[in-house]
Coordinates of C-alpha atoms and ligand atoms in Angstrom, one line a residue:
M916 CA -9.0 -32.9 7.0
R917 CA -6.3 -33.0 4.3
V918 CA -6.0 -29.7 2.5
L919 CA -4.3 -28.6 -0.7
V920 CA -3.6 -24.9 -1.5
V921 CA -2.8 -24.0 -5.1
G922 CA -0.5 -21.1 -5.7
S923 CA 2.9 -19.7 -4.8
G924 CA 2.6 -16.2 -3.6
G925 CA 2.2 -14.1 -0.4
R926 CA -1.6 -14.7 -0.7
E927 CA -1.0 -18.5 -0.5
H928 CA 1.4 -18.1 2.4
A929 CA -1.2 -16.2 4.3
L930 CA -3.8 -18.9 3.5
V931 CA -1.5 -21.8 4.5
W932 CA -0.6 -19.9 7.7
K933 CA -4.3 -19.5 8.7
L934 CA -5.3 -23.0 7.6
S935 CA -2.4 -24.5 9.5
Q936 CA -4.0 -23.2 12.8
S937 CA -7.2 -25.0 12.2
P938 CA -7.8 -28.0 14.5
E939 CA -9.6 -29.6 11.5
V940 CA -6.5 -29.7 9.3
T941 CA -4.4 -32.9 9.7
K942 CA -2.2 -32.4 6.6
L943 CA -1.5 -29.4 4.4
F944 CA 0.0 -29.4 0.9
C945 CA 0.7 -26.5 -1.3
A946 CA 1.4 -26.6 -5.1
P947 CA 3.9 -25.3 -6.0
G948 CA 4.3 -23.0 -2.9
N949 CA 7.5 -21.1 -2.0
G950 CA 10.3 -21.1 0.6
G951 CA 8.2 -19.8 3.4
I952 CA 5.2 -21.9 2.7
G953 CA 7.5 -25.0 2.9
E954 CA 7.9 -24.4 6.6
L955 CA 4.1 -25.0 7.1
A956 CA 3.0 -27.3 4.3
E957 CA 4.4 -30.0 2.1
L958 CA 5.3 -28.5 -1.2
V959 CA 4.1 -30.3 -4.4
D960 CA 6.0 -29.6 -7.6
I961 CA 3.0 -29.0 -9.9
G962 CA 2.3 -25.7 -11.6
T963 CA -0.9 -23.8 -10.9
E964 CA -2.2 -24.2 -14.5
D965 CA -1.5 -27.9 -14.7
V966 CA -5.1 -28.6 -13.5
E967 CA -5.1 -32.2 -14.7
A968 CA -2.0 -33.0 -12.6
L969 CA -3.4 -31.2 -9.6
A970 CA -6.6 -33.3 -9.8
E971 CA -4.5 -36.5 -10.1
F972 CA -2.5 -35.4 -7.1
A973 CA -5.7 -34.5 -5.0
E974 CA -7.2 -37.9 -5.9
S975 CA -4.1 -39.9 -5.1
K976 CA -3.5 -38.1 -1.7
D977 CA -7.2 -38.2 -0.6
I978 CA -7.4 -34.4 -0.4
D979 CA -10.7 -33.4 1.4
L980 CA -10.5 -29.7 0.3
T981 CA -8.6 -27.7 -2.3
V982 CA -8.3 -23.9 -2.0
V983 CA -7.3 -22.0 -5.2
G984 CA -5.2 -18.9 -5.1
P985 CA -4.7 -17.6 -8.7
E986 CA -7.4 -16.6 -11.2
S987 CA -5.5 -18.4 -14.0
S988 CA -6.2 -21.9 -12.4
L989 CA -9.9 -21.0 -12.1
A990 CA -10.1 -19.7 -15.6
K991 CA -8.6 -23.0 -16.7
G992 CA -11.5 -24.8 -15.2
I993 CA -9.8 -26.4 -12.1
V994 CA -13.1 -26.3 -10.2
D995 CA -15.1 -28.1 -13.0
L996 CA -12.5 -30.7 -13.3
F997 CA -12.2 -31.4 -9.5
E998 CA -16.0 -31.5 -9.2
K999 CA -16.3 -33.9 -12.1
R1000 CA -14.0 -36.2 -10.2
G1001 CA -15.9 -35.8 -6.9
L1002 CA -13.1 -33.7 -5.3
R1003 CA -14.2 -30.9 -3.0
I1004 CA -12.8 -27.5 -4.1
F1005 CA -13.4 -23.9 -3.0
G1006 CA -13.8 -21.5 -5.9
P1007 CA -16.1 -20.7 -8.9
S1008 CA -16.6 -22.8 -12.0
K1009 CA -14.8 -21.7 -15.3
A1010 CA -18.0 -20.2 -16.6
A1011 CA -18.6 -18.2 -13.3
A1012 CA -14.9 -17.1 -13.3
R1013 CA -15.7 -15.1 -16.4
L1014 CA -16.6 -12.3 -14.1
E1015 CA -12.8 -11.8 -13.9
S1016 CA -11.6 -13.5 -17.1
S1017 CA -13.7 -11.5 -19.4
K1018 CA -14.2 -7.8 -18.6
A1019 CA -16.8 -7.6 -21.4
F1020 CA -18.8 -10.3 -19.7
A1021 CA -18.6 -8.6 -16.3
K1022 CA -19.6 -5.2 -17.7
N1023 CA -22.6 -6.7 -19.6
L1024 CA -23.7 -8.5 -16.5
M1025 CA -23.5 -5.2 -14.5
K1026 CA -25.5 -3.4 -17.1
K1027 CA -28.2 -6.1 -17.2
Y1028 CA -28.6 -6.2 -13.4
H1029 CA -28.2 -2.4 -12.8
I1030 CA -25.0 -2.7 -10.8
P1031 CA -23.2 0.7 -10.5
T1032 CA -20.2 0.9 -12.8
G1033 CA -18.6 3.3 -15.3
Q1034 CA -20.2 3.9 -18.7
F1035 CA -18.6 1.7 -21.3
A1036 CA -18.6 0.2 -24.8
I1037 CA -17.2 -3.1 -26.1
F1038 CA -15.2 -3.4 -29.4
D1039 CA -13.9 -6.2 -31.6
D1040 CA -12.9 -3.7 -34.3
P1041 CA -10.0 -1.2 -33.7
Q1042 CA -11.5 1.3 -36.2
A1043 CA -14.8 1.5 -34.2
A1044 CA -12.9 1.7 -31.0
R1045 CA -10.8 4.6 -32.3
A1046 CA -13.8 6.5 -33.5
Y1047 CA -15.5 6.1 -30.0
V1048 CA -12.4 7.2 -28.2
R1049 CA -12.1 10.3 -30.5
Q1050 CA -15.8 11.1 -29.9
L1051 CA -15.5 10.8 -26.1
G1052 CA -12.0 12.3 -25.6
A1053 CA -9.5 11.8 -22.8
P1054 CA -9.2 10.9 -19.9
I1055 CA -10.6 7.5 -20.8
V1056 CA -9.8 3.9 -19.9
V1057 CA -8.9 1.2 -22.3
K1058 CA -9.1 -2.5 -21.1
A1059 CA -8.2 -5.8 -22.6
D1060 CA -11.1 -8.2 -22.3
G1061 CA -9.1 -11.2 -21.1
L1062 CA -6.6 -12.0 -18.3
C1063 CA -3.3 -10.0 -18.6
G1064 CA -1.8 -10.6 -15.2
G1065 CA -3.0 -7.2 -14.1
K1066 CA -1.4 -5.3 -17.0
G1067 CA -4.4 -5.1 -19.4
T1068 CA -5.8 -1.7 -18.2
I1069 CA -4.6 1.6 -19.5
V1070 CA -5.9 4.7 -17.8
A1071 CA -5.2 7.2 -20.7
Q1072 CA -4.7 10.8 -19.8
T1073 CA -4.6 11.9 -23.4
L1074 CA -6.3 11.0 -26.7
S1075 CA -3.0 9.8 -28.2
E1076 CA -2.3 7.6 -25.2
A1077 CA -5.8 6.0 -25.6
L1078 CA -5.3 5.5 -29.4
G1079 CA -1.8 4.0 -28.6
A1080 CA -3.4 1.6 -26.2
I1081 CA -5.9 0.4 -28.8
D1082 CA -3.0 -0.2 -31.2
L1083 CA -0.9 -2.1 -28.6
L1084 CA -3.9 -4.4 -27.6
M1085 CA -5.7 -4.8 -31.0
E1086 CA -3.0 -4.4 -33.7
D1087 CA 0.2 -5.3 -32.0
R1088 CA -1.6 -8.0 -29.9
I1089 CA 0.8 -7.6 -27.0
F1090 CA -1.5 -9.8 -24.9
K1091 CA -2.5 -12.1 -27.7
Q1092 CA -6.2 -13.1 -27.7
A1093 CA -6.7 -11.4 -24.4
G1094 CA -6.7 -8.0 -26.2
E1095 CA -8.7 -9.0 -29.3
R1096 CA -11.8 -7.5 -27.7
I1097 CA -11.5 -4.4 -25.6
V1098 CA -13.7 -2.4 -23.2
V1099 CA -13.5 1.4 -23.4
E1100 CA -14.7 2.9 -20.2
E1101 CA -15.4 6.3 -18.6
R1102 CA -12.6 7.3 -16.2
L1103 CA -13.9 7.2 -12.6
V1104 CA -12.5 9.5 -9.9
G1105 CA -12.3 8.7 -6.2
E1106 CA -10.6 6.4 -3.7
E1107 CA -10.3 2.7 -4.4
V1108 CA -11.2 -0.1 -2.0
S1109 CA -11.1 -3.8 -2.2
F1110 CA -14.4 -5.4 -1.0
L1111 CA -14.2 -9.2 -0.7
V1112 CA -16.9 -11.6 0.3
I1113 CA -17.0 -15.4 0.7
T1114 CA -20.2 -16.7 -1.0
D1115 CA -22.0 -20.0 -1.6
G1116 CA -24.0 -18.6 -4.4
V1117 CA -26.8 -17.3 -2.2
T1118 CA -25.4 -15.9 1.1
A1119 CA -22.3 -13.7 1.1
L1120 CA -20.1 -13.0 4.2
P1121 CA -18.1 -9.8 3.8
L1122 CA -14.4 -9.8 4.8
L1123 CA -12.8 -6.7 6.2
P1124 CA -12.6 -4.0 3.6
A1125 CA -9.0 -3.3 2.5
Q1126 CA -7.0 -0.9 0.4
D1127 CA -4.2 -1.9 -1.9
H1128 CA -1.3 0.3 -3.2
K1129 CA -0.8 -0.6 -6.8
R1130 CA 1.9 1.9 -7.9
V1131 CA 5.5 1.1 -7.2
H1132 CA 6.6 4.4 -5.5
D1133 CA 5.4 6.4 -2.6
G1134 CA 2.5 8.8 -3.2
D1135 CA 1.1 6.4 -5.8
K1136 CA 3.8 7.3 -8.4
G1137 CA 5.4 5.1 -11.0
P1138 CA 4.1 2.1 -12.9
N1139 CA 1.5 -0.3 -11.6
T1140 CA 2.6 -3.5 -9.9
G1141 CA 0.8 -6.6 -8.5
G1142 CA 0.4 -4.5 -5.3
M1143 CA 3.0 -3.0 -2.9
G1144 CA 1.0 -3.2 0.3
A1145 CA -2.4 -3.3 1.8
Y1146 CA -4.2 -2.7 5.1
A1147 CA -7.4 -3.6 6.7
P1148 CA -10.0 -2.6 7.8
A1149 CA -10.1 0.5 5.5
P1150 CA -11.8 3.0 7.7
I1151 CA -13.3 4.8 4.7
V1152 CA -15.8 1.8 4.5
D1153 CA -18.0 2.4 7.5
A1154 CA -21.0 0.1 8.3
A1155 CA -23.3 2.2 6.2
L1156 CA -21.1 2.0 3.1
S1157 CA -20.5 -1.7 3.6
A1158 CA -24.3 -2.3 3.8
Q1159 CA -24.7 -0.2 0.6
V1160 CA -22.1 -2.2 -1.2
M1161 CA -23.7 -5.4 -0.2
E1162 CA -27.1 -4.3 -1.3
Q1163 CA -26.3 -2.5 -4.5
I1164 CA -23.3 -4.5 -5.7
I1165 CA -22.5 -7.8 -4.1
L1166 CA -25.9 -9.4 -3.7
P1167 CA -27.3 -8.2 -7.1
T1168 CA -24.1 -9.7 -8.8
I1169 CA -24.5 -13.0 -7.0
R1170 CA -28.3 -13.1 -7.8
G1171 CA -27.6 -12.0 -11.4
M1172 CA -25.0 -14.8 -11.9
A1173 CA -27.6 -17.3 -10.5
S1174 CA -30.2 -16.0 -12.9
E1175 CA -27.8 -16.6 -15.7
G1176 CA -27.4 -20.1 -14.6
L1177 CA -23.9 -19.4 -13.3
S1178 CA -24.1 -19.9 -9.6
F1179 CA -21.1 -18.3 -8.1
S1180 CA -19.3 -19.8 -5.1
G1181 CA -15.9 -18.9 -3.7
V1182 CA -14.5 -15.4 -3.2
L1183 CA -16.1 -12.5 -5.0
F1184 CA -13.8 -9.5 -4.8
A1185 CA -15.2 -6.2 -6.0
G1186 CA -12.6 -3.5 -6.9
L1187 CA -14.6 -0.4 -6.1
M1188 CA -14.1 3.3 -6.8
L1189 CA -15.8 5.4 -4.2
T1190 CA -17.1 8.2 -6.5
S1191 CA -19.0 11.3 -5.5
D1192 CA -21.9 9.4 -7.0
G1193 CA -21.5 6.4 -4.7
P1194 CA -19.4 3.2 -5.0
K1195 CA -18.9 1.9 -8.5
V1196 CA -17.3 -1.4 -9.7
L1197 CA -14.0 -1.0 -11.5
E1198 CA -13.5 -4.8 -11.8
F1199 CA -14.4 -8.1 -10.3
N1200 CA -12.0 -10.7 -9.2
V1201 CA -13.0 -14.2 -8.4
R1202 CA -10.3 -15.1 -5.8
F1203 CA -8.6 -13.7 -2.7
G1204 CA -6.8 -10.4 -3.4
D1205 CA -3.0 -10.3 -3.1
P1206 CA -1.7 -8.4 -1.0
E1207 CA -5.2 -7.6 0.5
I1208 CA -5.7 -11.1 2.1
Q1209 CA -2.3 -10.9 3.8
A1210 CA -3.7 -7.9 5.8
I1211 CA -7.2 -9.4 6.3
L1212 CA -6.5 -13.0 7.5
P1213 CA -4.4 -12.0 10.5
L1214 CA -7.5 -10.2 11.9
L1215 CA -9.9 -13.2 11.3
K1216 CA -10.7 -14.8 14.6
S1217 CA -12.8 -17.6 13.2
D1218 CA -11.4 -20.8 11.8
L1219 CA -11.1 -20.4 8.0
V1220 CA -11.8 -24.1 7.3
P1221 CA -15.5 -24.1 8.3
L1222 CA -16.0 -20.8 6.3
L1223 CA -14.5 -22.4 3.1
D1224 CA -16.3 -25.6 3.8
D1225 CA -19.7 -24.0 4.3
A1226 CA -19.3 -22.0 1.1
V1227 CA -18.6 -25.3 -0.8
E1228 CA -21.5 -27.0 0.9
G1229 CA -24.0 -24.1 0.3
R1230 CA -24.6 -23.5 4.0
L1231 CA -23.2 -20.1 4.7
S1232 CA -26.6 -18.7 5.9
T1233 CA -25.8 -20.3 9.3
T1234 CA -22.1 -19.4 9.4
Q1235 CA -20.6 -16.5 11.4
C1236 CA -17.3 -14.7 10.7
Q1237 CA -15.6 -13.2 13.7
W1238 CA -13.0 -10.5 13.6
Q1239 CA -10.3 -9.3 16.1
S1240 CA -10.4 -5.6 16.8
G1241 CA -7.4 -3.5 15.7
S1242 CA -5.8 -3.1 12.3
C1243 CA -3.3 -4.9 10.1
V1244 CA -1.0 -3.7 7.4
S1245 CA 1.1 -5.7 5.0
V1246 CA 4.1 -4.1 3.3
V1247 CA 5.7 -5.7 0.2
L1248 CA 9.5 -6.0 0.1
A1249 CA 10.4 -6.1 -3.6
S1250 CA 13.5 -6.8 -5.6
G1251 CA 15.1 -3.5 -6.8
G1252 CA 13.9 -2.8 -10.4
Y1253 CA 10.5 -4.5 -10.0
P1254 CA 8.1 -4.3 -11.9
G1255 CA 10.7 -4.0 -14.6
D1256 CA 13.9 -6.1 -14.6
F1257 CA 15.3 -7.3 -11.3
Q1258 CA 17.8 -9.8 -9.9
I1259 CA 16.9 -12.9 -7.9
G1260 CA 18.9 -15.3 -5.7
K1261 CA 19.8 -12.7 -3.1
E1262 CA 20.2 -14.0 0.5
I1263 CA 17.5 -12.6 2.8
R1264 CA 18.9 -11.8 6.2
G1265 CA 17.1 -11.0 9.5
L1266 CA 14.1 -13.3 9.2
D1267 CA 14.8 -14.7 12.7
A1268 CA 13.5 -11.4 14.0
F1269 CA 10.1 -12.7 13.4
A1270 CA 10.5 -15.8 15.6
G1271 CA 8.1 -16.0 18.5
R1272 CA 6.4 -12.7 17.5
R1273 CA 2.6 -12.6 17.1
D1274 CA 2.4 -8.9 16.2
V1275 CA 4.6 -9.1 13.1
M1276 CA 5.0 -11.8 10.5
A1277 CA 6.7 -12.4 7.2
F1278 CA 4.6 -13.9 4.5
H1279 CA 6.8 -15.0 1.7
A1280 CA 5.9 -14.2 -1.9
G1281 CA 8.9 -14.9 -4.1
T1282 CA 11.5 -16.8 -2.0
K1283 CA 13.2 -20.2 -2.2
K1284 CA 14.9 -22.2 0.5
D1285 CA 18.5 -22.8 -0.3
K1286 CA 19.9 -25.1 2.4
A1287 CA 19.4 -23.3 5.7
R1288 CA 18.8 -19.8 4.2
F1289 CA 16.1 -18.1 2.2
V1290 CA 16.9 -16.3 -1.1
S1291 CA 14.8 -14.0 -3.2
W1292 CA 13.1 -15.7 -6.1
G1293 CA 10.7 -13.1 -7.6
G1294 CA 9.8 -9.5 -8.0
R1295 CA 7.8 -9.3 -4.9
V1296 CA 9.8 -11.2 -2.2
L1297 CA 8.2 -10.8 1.2
N1298 CA 5.1 -9.3 2.8
V1299 CA 5.9 -7.9 6.3
V1300 CA 2.7 -7.8 8.2
G1301 CA 2.1 -5.8 11.4
T1302 CA -1.0 -6.1 13.6
G1303 CA -1.8 -3.5 16.2
A1304 CA -4.5 -1.8 18.4
D1305 CA -5.0 0.7 15.6
L1306 CA -3.7 1.4 12.1
E1307 CA -0.9 3.7 13.4
D1308 CA 0.3 1.0 15.8
A1309 CA 0.2 -1.7 13.0
V1310 CA 2.1 0.5 10.6
K1311 CA 4.8 1.3 13.3
R1312 CA 5.3 -2.4 14.1
A1313 CA 5.5 -3.4 10.4
Y1314 CA 8.1 -0.8 9.6
E1315 CA 10.1 -1.5 12.7
A1316 CA 10.2 -5.2 11.7
I1317 CA 11.2 -4.2 8.1
G1318 CA 14.2 -2.5 9.6
K1319 CA 15.6 -5.9 10.6
V1320 CA 15.3 -7.5 7.2
A1321 CA 17.7 -7.0 4.4
F1322 CA 18.6 -8.4 0.9
D1323 CA 20.6 -6.8 -1.8
G1324 CA 18.5 -4.4 -3.8
M1325 CA 15.5 -4.6 -1.3
Y1326 CA 12.9 -1.9 -2.1
Y1327 CA 9.6 -1.1 -0.4
R1328 CA 7.1 1.8 -0.1
K1329 CA 7.4 3.8 3.0
D1330 CA 3.9 5.1 3.0
I1331 CA 1.5 2.1 3.1
A1332 CA -1.8 3.1 4.6
Y1333 CA -1.1 6.8 4.2
R1334 CA -4.6 7.6 3.1
A1335 CA -6.2 6.3 6.2
L1336 CA -3.5 7.7 8.5
K1337 CA -4.2 11.2 7.0
R1338 CA -7.8 10.9 7.9
P1339 CA -8.8 12.2 11.4
A1340 CA -9.6 9.8 14.2
V1341 CA -8.4 6.5 12.8
K1342 CA -9.6 4.2 15.5
S1343 CA -10.8 1.0 14.0
G1344 CA -12.7 -2.0 15.4
G1345 CA -13.7 -5.4 14.2
Ligands
AMP641 P1 -8.5 -3.3 -13.6 O1 -7.6 -4.0 -14.5 O2 -9.9 -3.1 -14.1 O3 -8.5 -4.0 -12.3 O4 -7.9 -1.9 -13.3 C1 -6.6 -1.7 -12.8 C2 -6.6 -0.3 -12.2 O5 -6.8 0.7 -13.1 C3 -7.6 -0.1 -11.1 O6 -7.2 -0.6 -9.9 C4 -7.8 1.4 -11.1 O7 -6.7 2.0 -10.5 C5 -7.6 1.7 -12.6 N1 -8.9 1.8 -13.3 C6 -9.6 0.8 -13.9 N2 -10.7 1.2 -14.4 C7 -10.8 2.5 -14.1 C8 -11.8 3.5 -14.4 N3 -12.9 3.3 -15.0 N4 -11.5 4.8 -13.9 C9 -10.4 5.1 -13.3 N5 -9.4 4.2 -13.0 C10 -9.6 2.9 -13.4
LIG642 N1 -4.6 -6.7 -5.2 C1 -5.4 -6.7 -6.4 C2 -5.6 -8.1 -6.8 O1 -5.3 -9.1 -6.2 O2 -5.9 -8.3 -8.0

């Protein structure tokens, strides 16, 4: 099977790494990929949003299966275009991807199908939004309706912050059309988890639950980032909670989408808040989480190809997903200054420390190969992944490996997985 992966981050490196182990894969391409991905797949110089060119490429190279990383390609309709041309592709259609590309759509769907989420109201008019925010008071959450690269949500602690957010989105239009419509939402309190399933539109296979670390500094301080690290499985999600999430959230969402004529196949990723009133949806994503999947895939014993294939073919009801016992943690090594300004082009030293190791790996995020060496080429540069018998062991291995890697300005959080490590009896199993 000839496989194309679309994307260029740590998520896509993890996908390419896992796919490269499949006996079914004869040739792997990645568009546009990165330095590390280039060691495992042939890189194709086409951007993730140039869906026409990607379809041309897939057709000309007889690609049997395309796997899409970023939401922006899905929101552009890559799946619809590929399917129209008879090309097999894993992911939801443009209309189904609205679960992520329109927060108003997602909230309305949840309301209609009684899926637990925070109270909310939707506004196209800033005057009405201000009046509502004044009436409810802070803390309150203001969200742009459209895709903003993870920056469209403001958790406002004060009324003036909330009013300021409305101004930025609706008057100053900092995210252009994405902020013309907003969702104003009740602030939920609790611990966040990432709950991902692979679905064919009817059956859903849960992946290991994971926890992300969105803030740049230790102790969840500082601005939000694309994610500074993740671990799986998250012990806070036990079998009973997992079953509850499947029954109350995942399956009703998939059935609700089908009732709307929007059959959803691909990855459904529920960002959940575990409130004292049960799990509630913060947001849906329609793709693998980054950096969650970097910590999930190393524990997947099953071949990924049949899983993706069966989702595309609508036969997941007969598919099994097997997991290795133990835990996995992924720590992001970022360029100093990220998520603000940072420098790139810094030589990365010490990557040979990973050679021949199975318990630690480096998934590249923003790197480029420059002759025989790798240089930093983005804000998030590497994901150092450790796998161990339990979470403590995995964390120890990851940080030990990080000690061998260096580039100028390298920055990382020292406390990834701290929440789970604080909890008593952190023995996890698959
Ligand atoms: P979103 O853009 O919806 O993924 O939200 C980004 C982040 O904002 C989430 O991961 C949460 O940390 C936070 N957040 C979003 N919605 C809420 C909410 N209703 N209450 C509290 N925090 C939220
Ligand atoms: N880690 C969160 C996301 O992929 O959106």
